[in-house]
GROMACS .gro file of C-alpha atoms in nm:
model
  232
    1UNK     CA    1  18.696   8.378   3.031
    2UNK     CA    2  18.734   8.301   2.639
    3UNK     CA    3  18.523   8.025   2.436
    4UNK     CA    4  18.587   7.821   2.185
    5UNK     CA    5  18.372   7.691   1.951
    6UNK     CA    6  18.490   7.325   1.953
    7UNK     CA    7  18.440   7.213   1.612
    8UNK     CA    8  18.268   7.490   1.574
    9UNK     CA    9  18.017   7.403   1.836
   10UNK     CA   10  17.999   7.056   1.683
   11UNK     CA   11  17.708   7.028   1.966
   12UNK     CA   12  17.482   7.324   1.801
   13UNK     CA   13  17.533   7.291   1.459
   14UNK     CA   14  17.717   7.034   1.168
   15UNK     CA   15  18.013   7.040   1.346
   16UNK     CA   16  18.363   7.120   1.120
   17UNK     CA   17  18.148   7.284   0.826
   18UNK     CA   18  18.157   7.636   0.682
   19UNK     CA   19  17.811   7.686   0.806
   20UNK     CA   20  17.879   7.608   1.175
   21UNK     CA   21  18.247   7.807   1.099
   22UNK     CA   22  18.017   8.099   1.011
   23UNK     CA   23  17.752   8.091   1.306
   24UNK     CA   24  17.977   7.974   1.600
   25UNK     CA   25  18.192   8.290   1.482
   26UNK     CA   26  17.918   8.497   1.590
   27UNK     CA   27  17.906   8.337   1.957
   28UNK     CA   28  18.263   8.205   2.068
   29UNK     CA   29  18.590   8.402   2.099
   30UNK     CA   30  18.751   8.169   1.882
   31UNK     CA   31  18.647   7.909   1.646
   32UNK     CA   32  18.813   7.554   1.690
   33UNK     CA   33  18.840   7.345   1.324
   34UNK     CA   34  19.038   6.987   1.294
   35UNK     CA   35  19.264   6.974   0.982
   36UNK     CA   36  19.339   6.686   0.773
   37UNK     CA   37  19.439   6.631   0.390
   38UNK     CA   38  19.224   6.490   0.181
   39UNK     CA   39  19.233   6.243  -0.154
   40UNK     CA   40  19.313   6.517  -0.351
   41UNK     CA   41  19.529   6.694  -0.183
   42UNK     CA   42  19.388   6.993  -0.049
   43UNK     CA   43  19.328   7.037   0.373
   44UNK     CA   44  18.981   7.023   0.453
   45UNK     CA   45  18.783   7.000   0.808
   46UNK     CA   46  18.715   6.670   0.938
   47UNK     CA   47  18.742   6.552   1.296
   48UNK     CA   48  18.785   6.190   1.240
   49UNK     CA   49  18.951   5.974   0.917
   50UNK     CA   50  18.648   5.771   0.892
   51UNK     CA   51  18.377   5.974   0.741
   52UNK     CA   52  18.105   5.736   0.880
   53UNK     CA   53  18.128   5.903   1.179
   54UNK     CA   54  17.976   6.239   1.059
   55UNK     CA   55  17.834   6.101   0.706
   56UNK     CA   56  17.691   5.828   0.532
   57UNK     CA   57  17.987   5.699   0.376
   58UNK     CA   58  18.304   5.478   0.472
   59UNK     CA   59  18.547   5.547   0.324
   60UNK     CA   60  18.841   5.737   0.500
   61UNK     CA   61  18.874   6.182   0.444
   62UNK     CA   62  19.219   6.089   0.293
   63UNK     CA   63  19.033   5.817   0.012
   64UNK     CA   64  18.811   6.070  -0.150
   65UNK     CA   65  18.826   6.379  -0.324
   66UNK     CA   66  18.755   6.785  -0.200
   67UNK     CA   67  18.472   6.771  -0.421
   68UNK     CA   68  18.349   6.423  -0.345
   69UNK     CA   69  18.379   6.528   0.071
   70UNK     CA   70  18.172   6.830  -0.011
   71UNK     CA   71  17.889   6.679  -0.193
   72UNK     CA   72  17.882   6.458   0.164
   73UNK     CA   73  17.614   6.561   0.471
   74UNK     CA   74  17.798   6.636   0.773
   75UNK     CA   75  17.515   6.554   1.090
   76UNK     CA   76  17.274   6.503   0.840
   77UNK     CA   77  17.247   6.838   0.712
   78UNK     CA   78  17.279   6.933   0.352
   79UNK     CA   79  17.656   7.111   0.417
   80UNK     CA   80  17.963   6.909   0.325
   81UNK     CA   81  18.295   6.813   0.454
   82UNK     CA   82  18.496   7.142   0.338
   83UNK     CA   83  18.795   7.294   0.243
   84UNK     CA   84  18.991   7.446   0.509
   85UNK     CA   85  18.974   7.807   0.299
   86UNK     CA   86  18.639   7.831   0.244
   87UNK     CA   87  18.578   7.786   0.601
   88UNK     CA   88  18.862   8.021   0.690
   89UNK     CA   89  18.662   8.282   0.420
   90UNK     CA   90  18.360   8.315   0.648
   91UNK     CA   91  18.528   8.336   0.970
   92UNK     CA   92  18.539   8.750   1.071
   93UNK     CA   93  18.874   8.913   1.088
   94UNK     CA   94  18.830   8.943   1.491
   95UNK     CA   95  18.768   8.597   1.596
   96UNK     CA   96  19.048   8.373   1.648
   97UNK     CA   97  19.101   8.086   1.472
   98UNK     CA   98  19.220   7.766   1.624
   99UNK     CA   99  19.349   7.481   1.440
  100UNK     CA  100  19.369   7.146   1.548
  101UNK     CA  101  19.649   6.965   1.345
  102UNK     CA  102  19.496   6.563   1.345
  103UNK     CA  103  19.804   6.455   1.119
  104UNK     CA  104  20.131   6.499   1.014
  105UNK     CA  105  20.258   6.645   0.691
  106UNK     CA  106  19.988   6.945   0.699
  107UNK     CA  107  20.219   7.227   0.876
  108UNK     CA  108  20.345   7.386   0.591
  109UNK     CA  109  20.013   7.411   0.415
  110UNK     CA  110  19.845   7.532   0.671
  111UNK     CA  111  20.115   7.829   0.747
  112UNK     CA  112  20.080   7.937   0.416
  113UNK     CA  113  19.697   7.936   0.464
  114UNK     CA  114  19.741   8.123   0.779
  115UNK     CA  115  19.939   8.361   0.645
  116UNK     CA  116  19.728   8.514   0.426
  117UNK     CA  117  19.382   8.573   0.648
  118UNK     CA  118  19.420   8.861   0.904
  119UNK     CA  119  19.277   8.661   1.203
  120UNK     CA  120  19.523   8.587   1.496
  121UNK     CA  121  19.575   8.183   1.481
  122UNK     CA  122  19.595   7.944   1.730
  123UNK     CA  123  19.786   7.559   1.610
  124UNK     CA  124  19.731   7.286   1.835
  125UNK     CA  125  19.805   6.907   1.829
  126UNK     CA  126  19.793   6.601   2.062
  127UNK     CA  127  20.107   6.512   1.812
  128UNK     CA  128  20.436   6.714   1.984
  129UNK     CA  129  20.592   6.638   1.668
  130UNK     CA  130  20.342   6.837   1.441
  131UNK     CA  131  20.423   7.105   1.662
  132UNK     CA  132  20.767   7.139   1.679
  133UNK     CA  133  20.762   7.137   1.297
  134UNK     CA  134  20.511   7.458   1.321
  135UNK     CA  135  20.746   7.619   1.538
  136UNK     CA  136  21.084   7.514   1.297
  137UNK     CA  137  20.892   7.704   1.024
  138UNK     CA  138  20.787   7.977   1.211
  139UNK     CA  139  20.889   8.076   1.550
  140UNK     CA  140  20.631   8.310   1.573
  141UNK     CA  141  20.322   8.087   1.520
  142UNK     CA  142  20.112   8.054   1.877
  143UNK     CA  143  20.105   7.700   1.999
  144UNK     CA  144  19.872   7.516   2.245
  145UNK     CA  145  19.956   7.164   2.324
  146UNK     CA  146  19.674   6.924   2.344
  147UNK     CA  147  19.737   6.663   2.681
  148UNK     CA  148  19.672   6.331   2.704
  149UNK     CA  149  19.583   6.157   3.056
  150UNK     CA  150  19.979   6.192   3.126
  151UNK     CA  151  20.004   6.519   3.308
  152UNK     CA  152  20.387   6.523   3.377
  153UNK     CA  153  20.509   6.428   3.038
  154UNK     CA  154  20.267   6.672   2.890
  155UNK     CA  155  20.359   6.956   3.123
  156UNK     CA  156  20.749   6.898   3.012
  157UNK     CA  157  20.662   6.903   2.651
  158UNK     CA  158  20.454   7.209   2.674
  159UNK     CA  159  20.770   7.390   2.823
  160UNK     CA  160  20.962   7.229   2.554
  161UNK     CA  161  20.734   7.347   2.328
  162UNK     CA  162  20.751   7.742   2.489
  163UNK     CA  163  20.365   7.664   2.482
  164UNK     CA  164  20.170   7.972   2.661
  165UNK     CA  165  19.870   7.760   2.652
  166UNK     CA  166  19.778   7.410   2.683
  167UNK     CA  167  19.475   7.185   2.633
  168UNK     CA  168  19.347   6.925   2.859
  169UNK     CA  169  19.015   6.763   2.910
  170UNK     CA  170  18.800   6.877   3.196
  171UNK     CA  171  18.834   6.588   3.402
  172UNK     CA  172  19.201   6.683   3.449
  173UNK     CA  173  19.162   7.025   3.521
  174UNK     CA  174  18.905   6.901   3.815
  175UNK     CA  175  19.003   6.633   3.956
  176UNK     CA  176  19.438   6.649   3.944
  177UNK     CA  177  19.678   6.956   4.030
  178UNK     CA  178  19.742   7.071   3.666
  179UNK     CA  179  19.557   7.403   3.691
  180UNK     CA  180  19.737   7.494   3.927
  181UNK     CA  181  20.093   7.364   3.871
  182UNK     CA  182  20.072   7.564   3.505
  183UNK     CA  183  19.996   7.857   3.636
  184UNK     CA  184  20.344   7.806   3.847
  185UNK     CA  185  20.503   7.800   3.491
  186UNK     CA  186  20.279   8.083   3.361
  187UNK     CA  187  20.093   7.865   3.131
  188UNK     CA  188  19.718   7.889   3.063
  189UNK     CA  189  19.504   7.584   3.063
  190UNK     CA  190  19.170   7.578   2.838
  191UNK     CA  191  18.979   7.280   2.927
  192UNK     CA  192  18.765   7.061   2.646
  193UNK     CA  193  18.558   6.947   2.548
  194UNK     CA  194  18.270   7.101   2.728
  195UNK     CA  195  17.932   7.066   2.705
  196UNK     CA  196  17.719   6.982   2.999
  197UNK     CA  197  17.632   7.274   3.246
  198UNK     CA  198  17.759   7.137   3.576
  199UNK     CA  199  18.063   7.065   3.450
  200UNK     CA  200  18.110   7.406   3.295
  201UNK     CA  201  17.993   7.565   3.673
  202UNK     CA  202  18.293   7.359   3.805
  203UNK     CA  203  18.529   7.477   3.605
  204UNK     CA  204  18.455   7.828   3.651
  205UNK     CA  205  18.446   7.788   4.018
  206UNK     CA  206  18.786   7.640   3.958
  207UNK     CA  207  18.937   7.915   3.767
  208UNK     CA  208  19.003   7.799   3.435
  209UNK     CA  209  19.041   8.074   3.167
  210UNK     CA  210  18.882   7.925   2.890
  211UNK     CA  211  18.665   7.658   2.747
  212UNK     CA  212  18.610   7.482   2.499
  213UNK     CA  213  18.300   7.469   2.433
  214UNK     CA  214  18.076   7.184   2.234
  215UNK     CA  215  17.813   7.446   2.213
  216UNK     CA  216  17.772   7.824   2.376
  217UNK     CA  217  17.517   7.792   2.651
  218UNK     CA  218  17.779   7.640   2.854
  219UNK     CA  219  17.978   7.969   2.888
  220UNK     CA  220  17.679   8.106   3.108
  221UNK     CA  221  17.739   7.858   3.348
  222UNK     CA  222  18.107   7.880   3.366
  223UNK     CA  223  18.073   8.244   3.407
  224UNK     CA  224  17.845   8.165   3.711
  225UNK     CA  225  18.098   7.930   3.860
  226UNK     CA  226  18.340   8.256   3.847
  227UNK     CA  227  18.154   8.486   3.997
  228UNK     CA  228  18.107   8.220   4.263
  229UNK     CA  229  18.463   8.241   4.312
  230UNK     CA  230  18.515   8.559   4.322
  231UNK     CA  231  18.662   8.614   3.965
  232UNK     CA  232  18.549   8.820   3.678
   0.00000   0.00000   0.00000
């Protein structure tokens, strides 16, 4: 079962800053970052537009600078909102990197980003659209479509999409079919976000193949629901 640092276990540490890039590297399979574009142009790592939901101002990410976002506190904490490349620099060359695309008109940027860092690199998006342009400009990139509550529609656009992986929140993968009607297609479902331990038991009871994970004493659990079930 893989893990993924959601936010870069946004639960454990400042979530979507370099420092919790660098630590959750060292725990997680795979560290999950949200992309936006800021004032000034340059992508940096920010989970929501409105900054007052991390920091102490409120404005929006795309109404001030790369250097004014960095002199922010993310959580409280003394690190800033940062550039997607310096968070990219600390992440090692064997952990995955996932990217969660929160807008449109940041694919290109961010495959030219990609392509210069030797991790292997995950794009996701709730927005099909962002997607499909990742895939126009490079039909190698690896996909994961992020689902809404509407399970059919999703599962069409992931096969659209030649997704081997999707995204869907826990409650779907427990309480509806969708596990099991994507492994019919041969598409893996990671279910987010995680972070409370009966949940993660559940889903490993379940089956899921990966989680992701608000913060990494979760995966414990999930590996106990496996065993339960017979699985690795």
């Amino acid at each position: 079962m893989r893990v993924i640092a959601h936010r870069g276990f946004g639960d454990e540490y400042p979530e979507n800053t370099v420092y919790a890039a660098r630590e959750s590297a060292r725990r997680a399979d795979c560290v999950e970052l949200d992309v936006r574009r800021c004032g000034s142009g340059e992508l940096v790592i920010s989970h929501f537009q409105r900054l007052f939901w991390t920091t102490d101002d409120f404005a929006r990410v795309n109404q001030r600078s790369a250097a004014e976002l960095e002199s922010l506190g993310v959580d409280g904490s003394s690190y800033g909102v940062p550039r997607l490349d310096d968070a990219l620099d600390v992440i090692p060359p064997d952990v995955c990197v996932e990217l969660d695309l929160k807008e449109p008109g940041v694919v290109e940027d961010v495959l030219a980003l990609t392509d210069e860092i030797p991790n292997d690199v995950v794009l996701t998006s709730f927005y099909s659209d962002v997607l499909w342009e990742a895939q126009s400009m490079d039909e190698s990139v690896t996909l994961a479509y992020n689902f809404d509550v509407r399970v059919e529609r999703n599962l069409t656009t992931a096969r659209l999409l030649d997704c081997g992986r999707v995204n869907a929140h826990w409650s779907l993968c427990l309480g509806t079919d969708l596990v099991e009607r994507a492994r019919e297609e041969g598409i893996t479902v990671y279910a987010w976000p995680v972070r409370w331990r009966g949940v993660a038991f559940a889903l490993g009871a379940a089956g899921i193949e990966g989680l992701v994970a608000s913060h990494p004493g979760v995966a414990e659990w999930a590996k106990r629901g496996r065993r339960l079930r017979g699985g690795e």
